C-alpha cells in the first residue's frame, strides 16, 4: 500500500471552526461542517501514520497525535475513543490508497489467481517502503480488541479483482471465505518477512501457490 502520510509532514492546522463575538462556536452550514470534519479526521489519521512510521504504535500517543494534527485532545477522542480505533483508521486509509491505485492501474493477469497475486504483491511493495509502520499496524490488528474491518475489506477487494464482475458458480459466502483465506495467508507471510524470515521472492512464490489453490473455482 502506498503511504503518503509518513513521507511528508502533516498539513498545517486548520481552525477548529469560526467563532462568534462571544467566543462560542458559530453555527456552520451542514455542508461546510461535514467538509471540515472530514478534513480534521483525515489530518488526525495522517498525523498518526507519520508518527507510527517513525516509532511504531508506541509513538502514537494520543496527545502527540493531537498536537501534530493541530486539534484539541478532546476533539481527537471524539473522533477516536482509543488508540486502537486510530490504528484501525490508519489501516483503512491505507486500503483506500490501495483501492485507488488499483482503479488507476487494474491488474492485467489473465486469470483470477494472477490478478489477486498482483494486488497482494503491490500492497507488499508499498508496505515494505514503510516497514516500521507496516509491522506496527499488522501486529496491532492481530492483537486488536476492537472490530477491525481489515480482513473483510481485503477479502472484498480480492474478490472484485478476481471475478472482474463475472458471475461465479460458487455461493457468495464461499467466494468471500476463499478470498479471505488468501488475505489471511498474505498477512502471515508479511509478518514473516517483517521478522526477516522471508524474502519478497519467497512471499510471492507462496502467495502464488495459495492463490492457485484457493481461487481455482473462480
Short mmCIF file of C-alpha atoms in Angstrom, two decimals:
data_model
loop_
_atom_site.label_atom_id
_atom_site.label_comp_id
_atom_site.label_asym_id
_atom_site.label_seq_id
_atom_site.Cartn_x
_atom_site.Cartn_y
_atom_site.Cartn_z
CA UNK A 1 0.00 0.00 0.00
CA UNK A 2 1.32 3.40 -0.81
CA UNK A 3 1.65 5.51 2.33
CA UNK A 4 1.70 9.20 1.59
CA UNK A 5 1.24 10.44 5.17
CA UNK A 6 4.51 9.12 6.58
CA UNK A 7 6.57 10.60 3.76
CA UNK A 8 5.57 14.22 4.34
CA UNK A 9 4.85 16.50 7.24
CA UNK A 10 1.24 16.83 8.29
CA UNK A 11 -0.63 19.75 6.70
CA UNK A 12 -0.77 22.99 8.70
CA UNK A 13 -3.53 23.00 11.31
CA UNK A 14 -6.95 24.08 10.21
CA UNK A 15 -9.02 26.21 12.59
CA UNK A 16 -11.39 24.28 14.81
CA UNK A 17 -14.26 26.39 13.45
CA UNK A 18 -15.43 30.01 13.27
CA UNK A 19 -16.35 31.78 16.50
CA UNK A 20 -18.99 34.32 17.25
CA UNK A 21 -18.29 37.61 19.01
CA UNK A 22 -18.96 35.95 22.35
CA UNK A 23 -16.23 33.38 21.81
CA UNK A 24 -18.61 30.47 21.23
CA UNK A 25 -18.50 28.38 18.05
CA UNK A 26 -20.62 29.98 15.37
CA UNK A 27 -23.18 27.83 13.55
CA UNK A 28 -21.90 26.42 10.29
CA UNK A 29 -23.76 25.25 7.25
CA UNK A 30 -24.13 21.44 7.28
CA UNK A 31 -22.06 21.01 4.12
CA UNK A 32 -19.24 23.17 5.44
CA UNK A 33 -19.26 21.40 8.79
CA UNK A 34 -19.11 17.99 7.15
CA UNK A 35 -16.20 19.03 4.95
CA UNK A 36 -14.38 20.50 7.94
CA UNK A 37 -14.93 17.35 9.97
CA UNK A 38 -13.66 15.20 7.12
CA UNK A 39 -10.53 17.32 6.77
CA UNK A 40 -9.92 17.22 10.52
CA UNK A 41 -10.34 13.45 10.69
CA UNK A 42 -8.02 12.94 7.73
CA UNK A 43 -5.42 15.21 9.30
CA UNK A 44 -5.55 13.19 12.53
CA UNK A 45 -5.09 9.91 10.65
CA UNK A 46 -2.19 11.33 8.65
CA UNK A 47 -0.51 12.57 11.83
CA UNK A 48 -0.91 9.15 13.46
CA UNK A 49 0.54 7.35 10.42
CA UNK A 50 3.51 9.71 10.29
CA UNK A 51 4.27 9.06 13.97
CA UNK A 52 3.87 5.29 13.59
CA UNK A 53 6.22 5.25 10.59
CA UNK A 54 8.97 6.66 12.79
CA UNK A 55 8.39 4.89 16.09
CA UNK A 56 5.71 2.24 15.73
CA UNK A 57 2.38 2.25 17.51
CA UNK A 58 4.14 3.24 20.74
CA UNK A 59 4.84 6.64 19.14
CA UNK A 60 1.13 7.16 18.50
CA UNK A 61 0.50 8.80 21.86
CA UNK A 62 -2.88 10.47 21.71
CA UNK A 63 -1.63 13.83 22.99
CA UNK A 64 1.22 13.80 20.46
CA UNK A 65 -1.16 12.92 17.63
CA UNK A 66 -3.46 15.76 18.64
CA UNK A 67 -0.60 18.26 18.74
CA UNK A 68 0.73 17.17 15.36
CA UNK A 69 -2.74 17.30 13.81
CA UNK A 70 -3.46 20.70 15.33
CA UNK A 71 -6.58 19.66 17.23
CA UNK A 72 -7.57 19.63 20.88
CA UNK A 73 -7.11 16.35 22.74
CA UNK A 74 -10.84 16.22 23.45
CA UNK A 75 -11.54 16.59 19.74
CA UNK A 76 -9.23 13.67 18.98
CA UNK A 77 -11.05 11.45 21.48
CA UNK A 78 -14.41 12.36 19.95
CA UNK A 79 -13.19 11.01 16.62
CA UNK A 80 -11.16 8.09 18.03
CA UNK A 81 -12.03 6.94 21.58
CA UNK A 82 -8.91 4.73 21.79
CA UNK A 83 -5.53 4.27 20.18
CA UNK A 84 -6.70 1.04 18.57
CA UNK A 85 -9.57 2.87 16.90
CA UNK A 86 -6.94 5.20 15.47
CA UNK A 87 -4.81 2.27 14.28
CA UNK A 88 -7.82 0.80 12.51
CA UNK A 89 -8.44 4.16 10.82
CA UNK A 90 -4.84 4.31 9.60
CA UNK A 91 -5.18 0.82 8.11
CA UNK A 92 -8.45 1.85 6.48
CA UNK A 93 -6.71 4.82 4.90
CA UNK A 94 -4.00 2.51 3.54
CA UNK A 95 -6.61 0.24 1.98
CA UNK A 96 -8.29 3.29 0.43
CA UNK A 97 -4.96 4.20 -1.17
CA UNK A 98 -4.51 0.65 -2.43
CA UNK A 99 -8.01 0.62 -3.94
CA UNK A 100 -7.34 3.94 -5.66
CA UNK A 101 -4.12 2.54 -7.08
CA UNK A 102 -5.97 -0.50 -8.42
CA UNK A 103 -8.63 1.68 -10.03
CA UNK A 104 -5.90 3.64 -11.80
CA UNK A 105 -3.91 0.55 -12.79
CA UNK A 106 -6.09 -2.58 -12.76
CA UNK A 107 -4.31 -5.96 -12.63
CA UNK A 108 -3.62 -7.28 -16.12
CA UNK A 109 -3.22 -11.00 -15.39
CA UNK A 110 -5.36 -13.34 -17.46
CA UNK A 111 -6.75 -15.41 -14.57
CA UNK A 112 -8.29 -14.70 -11.15
CA UNK A 113 -5.35 -16.05 -9.16
CA UNK A 114 -2.89 -13.92 -11.12
CA UNK A 115 -4.93 -10.77 -10.57
CA UNK A 116 -5.20 -11.44 -6.84
CA UNK A 117 -1.45 -12.03 -6.59
CA UNK A 118 -0.82 -8.77 -8.44
CA UNK A 119 -2.86 -6.85 -5.84
CA UNK A 120 -1.25 -8.53 -2.84
CA UNK A 121 2.30 -8.07 -4.09
CA UNK A 122 1.57 -4.46 -4.98
CA UNK A 123 0.40 -3.98 -1.40
CA UNK A 124 3.51 -5.75 -0.12
CA UNK A 125 5.84 -3.46 -2.05
CA UNK A 126 4.06 -0.42 -0.69
CA UNK A 127 4.18 -1.63 2.91
CA UNK A 128 7.84 -2.52 2.65
CA UNK A 129 8.62 1.10 1.91
CA UNK A 130 7.40 1.79 5.47
CA UNK A 131 8.46 -1.37 7.36
CA UNK A 132 8.10 0.07 10.85
CA UNK A 133 4.61 1.33 10.11
CA UNK A 134 3.68 -1.97 8.45
CA UNK A 135 4.96 -4.01 11.39
CA UNK A 136 3.20 -1.81 13.93
CA UNK A 137 -0.13 -1.84 12.14
CA UNK A 138 -0.26 -5.54 11.34
CA UNK A 139 0.81 -6.61 14.83
CA UNK A 140 -1.70 -4.24 16.40
CA UNK A 141 -4.54 -5.53 14.22
CA UNK A 142 -3.72 -9.14 15.04
CA UNK A 143 -3.94 -8.31 18.76
CA UNK A 144 -6.80 -5.84 18.37
CA UNK A 145 -9.60 -5.85 20.90
CA UNK A 146 -11.82 -3.81 18.60
CA UNK A 147 -13.51 -4.92 15.42
CA UNK A 148 -11.12 -4.24 12.56
CA UNK A 149 -12.58 -4.46 9.04
CA UNK A 150 -9.13 -5.05 7.53
CA UNK A 151 -9.67 -8.71 6.64
CA UNK A 152 -13.17 -8.16 5.27
CA UNK A 153 -12.05 -5.25 3.11
CA UNK A 154 -9.09 -7.15 1.71
CA UNK A 155 -11.30 -10.16 1.01
CA UNK A 156 -13.83 -7.98 -0.83
CA UNK A 157 -11.07 -6.26 -2.79
CA UNK A 158 -9.54 -9.57 -3.85
CA UNK A 159 -12.98 -10.87 -4.82
CA UNK A 160 -13.60 -7.85 -7.06
CA UNK A 161 -10.30 -8.16 -8.90
CA UNK A 162 -10.56 -11.94 -9.15
CA UNK A 163 -14.03 -12.04 -10.68
CA UNK A 164 -13.93 -8.73 -12.60
CA UNK A 165 -17.70 -8.61 -12.20
CA UNK A 166 -18.25 -12.04 -13.73
CA UNK A 167 -20.74 -14.50 -12.27
CA UNK A 168 -19.04 -17.32 -10.37
CA UNK A 169 -20.75 -20.64 -9.67
CA UNK A 170 -19.61 -20.69 -6.05
CA UNK A 171 -22.01 -19.37 -3.38
CA UNK A 172 -21.20 -15.76 -2.43
CA UNK A 173 -20.25 -16.70 1.13
CA UNK A 174 -17.79 -19.29 -0.20
CA UNK A 175 -16.23 -16.76 -2.54
CA UNK A 176 -15.59 -14.35 0.34
CA UNK A 177 -14.34 -17.17 2.56
CA UNK A 178 -11.78 -18.18 -0.06
CA UNK A 179 -10.53 -14.67 -0.79
CA UNK A 180 -10.49 -14.02 2.97
CA UNK A 181 -8.32 -17.09 3.46
CA UNK A 182 -5.94 -15.80 0.81
CA UNK A 183 -5.77 -12.43 2.57
CA UNK A 184 -5.01 -14.26 5.82
CA UNK A 185 -2.14 -16.16 4.20
CA UNK A 186 -0.76 -12.87 2.92
CA UNK A 187 -0.84 -11.23 6.36
CA UNK A 188 1.02 -14.15 7.94
CA UNK A 189 3.62 -14.19 5.17
CA UNK A 190 4.06 -10.45 5.53
CA UNK A 191 4.72 -10.89 9.25
CA UNK A 192 7.35 -13.49 8.44
CA UNK A 193 9.07 -11.06 6.09
CA UNK A 194 8.97 -8.31 8.70
CA UNK A 195 10.70 -10.72 11.09
CA UNK A 196 13.39 -11.38 8.50
CA UNK A 197 12.30 -14.96 7.80
CA UNK A 198 11.04 -14.46 4.24
CA UNK A 199 12.31 -12.66 1.20
CA UNK A 200 10.00 -10.82 -1.17
CA UNK A 201 10.52 -13.59 -3.74
CA UNK A 202 9.62 -16.30 -1.23
CA UNK A 203 6.44 -14.49 -0.27
CA UNK A 204 5.43 -14.09 -3.90
CA UNK A 205 6.01 -17.80 -4.54
CA UNK A 206 3.92 -18.82 -1.54
CA UNK A 207 1.13 -16.38 -2.38
CA UNK A 208 1.04 -17.68 -5.95
CA UNK A 209 0.66 -21.25 -4.70
CA UNK A 210 -2.08 -20.27 -2.25
CA UNK A 211 -3.95 -18.23 -4.85
CA UNK A 212 -3.82 -21.04 -7.41
CA UNK A 213 -5.34 -23.46 -4.90
CA UNK A 214 -7.85 -21.19 -3.22
CA UNK A 215 -9.15 -19.46 -6.34
CA UNK A 216 -9.21 -22.50 -8.62
CA UNK A 217 -13.02 -22.45 -8.63
CA UNK A 218 -13.20 -18.87 -9.85
#
